[in-house]
Amino acid sequence: MSEEFEVASDAQVAETYSVNFNVVCGIGVIIAGILIWVIAPYQVEKALVLFGDPSTGLDPHLFPRIVGMAFFCLGLWYLVKAGFMTEKNLFRELDREAYINTSVSLAAFAAFAALMTVLGFVVSSALLVFGLSTFYGNRTYWLGLLVALAVPLAIFNLFTRVMQVFLPAFPLADMGWF
């Protein structure tokens, strides 16, 4: 007894391979994998200490290369599969608010990266968290401020004291408060 199943999604399988939005995304993922493989390993220094012990054989190039290879392989797989998909490009149907939200988020992340060296990790992270949470609808300002200060402080102390990883200090660090 054979049963037929229908695909209940907008993505249908095409007869021939065609270049579409998904193929372009697959090529982008492949390029990202190559860039990660080539550039990222040389942006990471070998750790002097790891959890209080000297680093033995952990190569800092290993994990960026694993991520780069994963991106490359998934991009190839996606490139092969994507050409046979006949899927509607829903980006064209996004409204103005979606583009504004994305643009504000990207600008906030760029400002965060620029301010981190000037204000330090904690202050720039607090500004990012509080600003974006308020932009996206948080109206409990005291709670937003509490979270925006507590989480970056906890992350800063975890990274700098426990994992011994450098993060840009913040203005109060020289006073010995944290």
PDB file of C-alpha atoms in Angstrom:
ATOM      1  CA  MET A   1       0.000   0.000   0.000  1.00  0.00           C
ATOM      2  CA  SER A   2       1.668   3.190  -1.101  1.00  0.00           C
ATOM      3  CA  GLU A   3       0.781   6.550   0.303  1.00  0.00           C
ATOM      4  CA  GLU A   4       1.506   9.927  -1.200  1.00  0.00           C
ATOM      5  CA  PHE A   5       2.695  12.790   0.963  1.00  0.00           C
ATOM      6  CA  GLU A   6       2.423  16.443   0.112  1.00  0.00           C
ATOM      7  CA  VAL A   7       5.049  18.959   1.075  1.00  0.00           C
ATOM      8  CA  ALA A   8       3.361  21.463   3.354  1.00  0.00           C
ATOM      9  CA  SER A   9       5.790  24.307   2.832  1.00  0.00           C
ATOM     10  CA  ASP A  10       6.351  27.058   0.301  1.00  0.00           C
ATOM     11  CA  ALA A  11       9.627  25.433  -0.774  1.00  0.00           C
ATOM     12  CA  GLN A  12       8.970  23.039  -3.629  1.00  0.00           C
ATOM     13  CA  VAL A  13      11.572  20.992  -5.485  1.00  0.00           C
ATOM     14  CA  ALA A  14      12.285  22.177  -9.028  1.00  0.00           C
ATOM     15  CA  GLU A  15      13.142  19.955 -11.971  1.00  0.00           C
ATOM     16  CA  THR A  16      16.266  21.866 -13.033  1.00  0.00           C
ATOM     17  CA  TYR A  17      18.955  23.760 -11.190  1.00  0.00           C
ATOM     18  CA  SER A  18      18.445  27.520 -11.248  1.00  0.00           C
ATOM     19  CA  VAL A  19      20.171  30.488  -9.659  1.00  0.00           C
ATOM     20  CA  ASN A  20      17.967  32.011  -6.981  1.00  0.00           C
ATOM     21  CA  PHE A  21      18.244  33.863  -3.682  1.00  0.00           C
ATOM     22  CA  ASN A  22      19.237  30.690  -1.819  1.00  0.00           C
ATOM     23  CA  VAL A  23      22.115  30.005  -4.227  1.00  0.00           C
ATOM     24  CA  VAL A  24      23.454  33.509  -3.573  1.00  0.00           C
ATOM     25  CA  CYS A  25      23.224  32.859   0.189  1.00  0.00           C
ATOM     26  CA  GLY A  26      25.091  29.562  -0.270  1.00  0.00           C
ATOM     27  CA  ILE A  27      27.882  31.366  -2.116  1.00  0.00           C
ATOM     28  CA  GLY A  28      27.986  33.952   0.698  1.00  0.00           C
ATOM     29  CA  VAL A  29      28.343  31.208   3.324  1.00  0.00           C
ATOM     30  CA  ILE A  30      31.188  29.620   1.321  1.00  0.00           C
ATOM     31  CA  ILE A  31      32.980  32.980   1.077  1.00  0.00           C
ATOM     32  CA  ALA A  32      32.471  33.550   4.827  1.00  0.00           C
ATOM     33  CA  GLY A  33      33.978  30.120   5.514  1.00  0.00           C
ATOM     34  CA  ILE A  34      37.033  30.885   3.392  1.00  0.00           C
ATOM     35  CA  LEU A  35      37.492  34.287   5.077  1.00  0.00           C
ATOM     36  CA  ILE A  36      37.167  32.745   8.538  1.00  0.00           C
ATOM     37  CA  TRP A  37      39.679  30.026   7.595  1.00  0.00           C
ATOM     38  CA  VAL A  38      42.210  32.540   6.273  1.00  0.00           C
ATOM     39  CA  ILE A  39      41.828  35.568   8.556  1.00  0.00           C
ATOM     40  CA  ALA A  40      40.463  34.511  11.966  1.00  0.00           C
ATOM     41  CA  PRO A  41      43.269  32.201  13.188  1.00  0.00           C
ATOM     42  CA  TYR A  42      45.779  35.040  13.080  1.00  0.00           C
ATOM     43  CA  GLN A  43      43.526  37.337  15.123  1.00  0.00           C
ATOM     44  CA  VAL A  44      43.756  35.074  18.191  1.00  0.00           C
ATOM     45  CA  GLU A  45      46.845  35.024  20.394  1.00  0.00           C
ATOM     46  CA  LYS A  46      48.044  31.931  22.180  1.00  0.00           C
ATOM     47  CA  ALA A  47      46.785  31.989  25.760  1.00  0.00           C
ATOM     48  CA  LEU A  48      49.464  32.372  28.405  1.00  0.00           C
ATOM     49  CA  VAL A  49      47.279  30.779  31.065  1.00  0.00           C
ATOM     50  CA  LEU A  50      44.074  28.799  30.806  1.00  0.00           C
ATOM     51  CA  PHE A  51      41.983  28.591  33.990  1.00  0.00           C
ATOM     52  CA  GLY A  52      45.094  29.401  36.018  1.00  0.00           C
ATOM     53  CA  ASP A  53      47.323  26.772  34.358  1.00  0.00           C
ATOM     54  CA  PRO A  54      49.847  27.407  31.598  1.00  0.00           C
ATOM     55  CA  SER A  55      48.627  26.569  28.126  1.00  0.00           C
ATOM     56  CA  THR A  56      49.963  23.179  27.061  1.00  0.00           C
ATOM     57  CA  GLY A  57      48.987  22.254  23.547  1.00  0.00           C
ATOM     58  CA  LEU A  58      45.844  24.183  22.755  1.00  0.00           C
ATOM     59  CA  ASP A  59      46.416  25.739  19.358  1.00  0.00           C
ATOM     60  CA  PRO A  60      44.529  29.041  18.948  1.00  0.00           C
ATOM     61  CA  HIS A  61      44.246  28.388  15.200  1.00  0.00           C
ATOM     62  CA  LEU A  62      42.258  25.177  15.688  1.00  0.00           C
ATOM     63  CA  PHE A  63      38.788  26.474  16.586  1.00  0.00           C
ATOM     64  CA  PRO A  64      38.579  29.263  13.975  1.00  0.00           C
ATOM     65  CA  ARG A  65      39.637  26.710  11.362  1.00  0.00           C
ATOM     66  CA  ILE A  66      36.956  24.262  12.534  1.00  0.00           C
ATOM     67  CA  VAL A  67      34.342  27.020  12.261  1.00  0.00           C
ATOM     68  CA  GLY A  68      35.651  28.069   8.840  1.00  0.00           C
ATOM     69  CA  MET A  69      35.543  24.480   7.572  1.00  0.00           C
ATOM     70  CA  ALA A  70      32.010  24.033   8.941  1.00  0.00           C
ATOM     71  CA  PHE A  71      30.867  27.208   7.156  1.00  0.00           C
ATOM     72  CA  PHE A  72      32.520  26.055   3.928  1.00  0.00           C
ATOM     73  CA  CYS A  73      30.989  22.554   4.026  1.00  0.00           C
ATOM     74  CA  LEU A  74      27.524  23.805   4.951  1.00  0.00           C
ATOM     75  CA  GLY A  75      27.768  26.439   2.219  1.00  0.00           C
ATOM     76  CA  LEU A  76      28.612  23.762  -0.363  1.00  0.00           C
ATOM     77  CA  TRP A  77      25.728  21.591   0.801  1.00  0.00           C
ATOM     78  CA  TYR A  78      23.378  24.583   0.720  1.00  0.00           C
ATOM     79  CA  LEU A  79      24.622  25.587  -2.733  1.00  0.00           C
ATOM     80  CA  VAL A  80      23.832  22.130  -4.121  1.00  0.00           C
ATOM     81  CA  LYS A  81      20.381  21.944  -2.502  1.00  0.00           C
ATOM     82  CA  ALA A  82      19.386  25.579  -3.051  1.00  0.00           C
ATOM     83  CA  GLY A  83      19.408  25.492  -6.834  1.00  0.00           C
ATOM     84  CA  PHE A  84      16.534  23.020  -6.890  1.00  0.00           C
ATOM     85  CA  MET A  85      14.333  25.035  -4.538  1.00  0.00           C
ATOM     86  CA  THR A  86      11.558  27.215  -5.871  1.00  0.00           C
ATOM     87  CA  GLU A  87      11.018  29.433  -2.873  1.00  0.00           C
ATOM     88  CA  LYS A  88       9.558  32.890  -2.817  1.00  0.00           C
ATOM     89  CA  ASN A  89      11.952  35.647  -1.706  1.00  0.00           C
ATOM     90  CA  LEU A  90      10.128  37.016   1.316  1.00  0.00           C
ATOM     91  CA  PHE A  91      12.620  39.841   1.848  1.00  0.00           C
ATOM     92  CA  ARG A  92      10.759  41.802  -0.804  1.00  0.00           C
ATOM     93  CA  GLU A  93       7.597  41.622   1.292  1.00  0.00           C
ATOM     94  CA  LEU A  94       9.144  43.088   4.456  1.00  0.00           C
ATOM     95  CA  ASP A  95       7.650  46.343   5.610  1.00  0.00           C
ATOM     96  CA  ARG A  96       9.462  49.570   6.411  1.00  0.00           C
ATOM     97  CA  GLU A  97       9.573  48.812  10.152  1.00  0.00           C
ATOM     98  CA  ALA A  98      11.650  45.667   9.593  1.00  0.00           C
ATOM     99  CA  TYR A  99      14.271  47.648   7.686  1.00  0.00           C
ATOM    100  CA  ILE A 100      14.307  50.366  10.351  1.00  0.00           C
ATOM    101  CA  ASN A 101      14.727  47.791  13.157  1.00  0.00           C
ATOM    102  CA  THR A 102      17.591  46.102  11.334  1.00  0.00           C
ATOM    103  CA  SER A 103      19.284  49.420  10.536  1.00  0.00           C
ATOM    104  CA  VAL A 104      19.032  50.634  14.134  1.00  0.00           C
ATOM    105  CA  SER A 105      20.457  47.333  15.421  1.00  0.00           C
ATOM    106  CA  LEU A 106      23.374  47.438  12.976  1.00  0.00           C
ATOM    107  CA  ALA A 107      24.117  51.061  13.903  1.00  0.00           C
ATOM    108  CA  ALA A 108      23.990  50.163  17.611  1.00  0.00           C
ATOM    109  CA  PHE A 109      26.443  47.287  17.111  1.00  0.00           C
ATOM    110  CA  ALA A 110      28.787  49.538  15.127  1.00  0.00           C
ATOM    111  CA  ALA A 111      28.629  52.168  17.884  1.00  0.00           C
ATOM    112  CA  PHE A 112      29.271  49.434  20.466  1.00  0.00           C
ATOM    113  CA  ALA A 113      32.417  48.334  18.627  1.00  0.00           C
ATOM    114  CA  ALA A 114      33.657  51.913  18.300  1.00  0.00           C
ATOM    115  CA  LEU A 115      32.912  52.843  21.918  1.00  0.00           C
ATOM    116  CA  MET A 116      34.356  49.699  23.481  1.00  0.00           C
ATOM    117  CA  THR A 117      37.936  50.941  23.272  1.00  0.00           C
ATOM    118  CA  VAL A 118      36.982  54.382  24.624  1.00  0.00           C
ATOM    119  CA  LEU A 119      34.441  53.542  27.335  1.00  0.00           C
ATOM    120  CA  GLY A 120      35.394  49.938  28.023  1.00  0.00           C
ATOM    121  CA  PHE A 121      33.407  46.739  27.795  1.00  0.00           C
ATOM    122  CA  VAL A 122      30.982  47.280  30.675  1.00  0.00           C
ATOM    123  CA  VAL A 123      29.855  50.825  29.852  1.00  0.00           C
ATOM    124  CA  SER A 124      29.544  50.216  26.102  1.00  0.00           C
ATOM    125  CA  SER A 125      27.693  46.918  26.695  1.00  0.00           C
ATOM    126  CA  ALA A 126      25.336  48.583  29.174  1.00  0.00           C
ATOM    127  CA  LEU A 127      24.568  51.343  26.674  1.00  0.00           C
ATOM    128  CA  LEU A 128      23.926  48.757  23.952  1.00  0.00           C
ATOM    129  CA  VAL A 129      21.654  46.564  26.065  1.00  0.00           C
ATOM    130  CA  PHE A 130      19.679  49.436  27.572  1.00  0.00           C
ATOM    131  CA  GLY A 131      19.385  51.293  24.255  1.00  0.00           C
ATOM    132  CA  LEU A 132      18.228  48.312  22.221  1.00  0.00           C
ATOM    133  CA  SER A 133      15.864  46.997  24.889  1.00  0.00           C
ATOM    134  CA  THR A 134      14.249  50.433  25.151  1.00  0.00           C
ATOM    135  CA  PHE A 135      14.063  50.748  21.365  1.00  0.00           C
ATOM    136  CA  TYR A 136      12.380  47.344  21.077  1.00  0.00           C
ATOM    137  CA  GLY A 137       9.732  48.179  23.658  1.00  0.00           C
ATOM    138  CA  ASN A 138      11.010  47.784  27.222  1.00  0.00           C
ATOM    139  CA  ARG A 139       9.278  50.410  29.337  1.00  0.00           C
ATOM    140  CA  THR A 140      10.380  49.146  32.757  1.00  0.00           C
ATOM    141  CA  TYR A 141      13.421  51.387  32.769  1.00  0.00           C
ATOM    142  CA  TRP A 142      14.728  50.476  36.225  1.00  0.00           C
ATOM    143  CA  LEU A 143      14.750  46.770  35.338  1.00  0.00           C
ATOM    144  CA  GLY A 144      16.331  47.475  31.958  1.00  0.00           C
ATOM    145  CA  LEU A 145      19.048  49.529  33.640  1.00  0.00           C
ATOM    146  CA  LEU A 146      19.615  46.824  36.273  1.00  0.00           C
ATOM    147  CA  VAL A 147      20.035  44.122  33.628  1.00  0.00           C
ATOM    148  CA  ALA A 148      22.118  46.421  31.414  1.00  0.00           C
ATOM    149  CA  LEU A 149      24.580  46.938  34.278  1.00  0.00           C
ATOM    150  CA  ALA A 150      24.519  43.533  35.993  1.00  0.00           C
ATOM    151  CA  VAL A 151      25.007  41.298  32.953  1.00  0.00           C
ATOM    152  CA  PRO A 152      28.031  43.144  31.484  1.00  0.00           C
ATOM    153  CA  LEU A 153      29.620  43.337  34.948  1.00  0.00           C
ATOM    154  CA  ALA A 154      29.127  39.604  35.450  1.00  0.00           C
ATOM    155  CA  ILE A 155      30.520  38.811  31.990  1.00  0.00           C
ATOM    156  CA  PHE A 156      33.467  41.162  32.520  1.00  0.00           C
ATOM    157  CA  ASN A 157      34.387  39.533  35.846  1.00  0.00           C
ATOM    158  CA  LEU A 158      33.921  36.020  34.439  1.00  0.00           C
ATOM    159  CA  PHE A 159      36.173  36.698  31.469  1.00  0.00           C
ATOM    160  CA  THR A 160      38.863  38.721  33.229  1.00  0.00           C
ATOM    161  CA  ARG A 161      39.093  36.947  36.599  1.00  0.00           C
ATOM    162  CA  VAL A 162      38.084  33.355  35.918  1.00  0.00           C
ATOM    163  CA  MET A 163      39.107  32.804  32.300  1.00  0.00           C
ATOM    164  CA  GLN A 164      41.919  35.392  32.348  1.00  0.00           C
ATOM    165  CA  VAL A 165      40.823  36.883  29.022  1.00  0.00           C
ATOM    166  CA  PHE A 166      41.499  40.549  28.293  1.00  0.00           C
ATOM    167  CA  LEU A 167      38.520  42.838  27.840  1.00  0.00           C
ATOM    168  CA  PRO A 168      38.839  46.626  27.628  1.00  0.00           C
ATOM    169  CA  ALA A 169      38.521  48.013  31.127  1.00  0.00           C
ATOM    170  CA  PHE A 170      36.034  50.685  32.042  1.00  0.00           C
ATOM    171  CA  PRO A 171      36.609  54.043  33.727  1.00  0.00           C
ATOM    172  CA  LEU A 172      35.935  52.763  37.276  1.00  0.00           C
ATOM    173  CA  ALA A 173      38.438  49.897  36.921  1.00  0.00           C
ATOM    174  CA  ASP A 174      41.370  52.140  37.868  1.00  0.00           C
ATOM    175  CA  MET A 175      39.649  52.965  41.150  1.00  0.00           C
ATOM    176  CA  GLY A 176      39.759  49.294  42.185  1.00  0.00           C
ATOM    177  CA  TRP A 177      35.986  48.969  42.566  1.00  0.00           C
ATOM    178  CA  PHE A 178      35.694  45.924  40.309  1.00  0.00           C
TER     179      PHE A 178
END
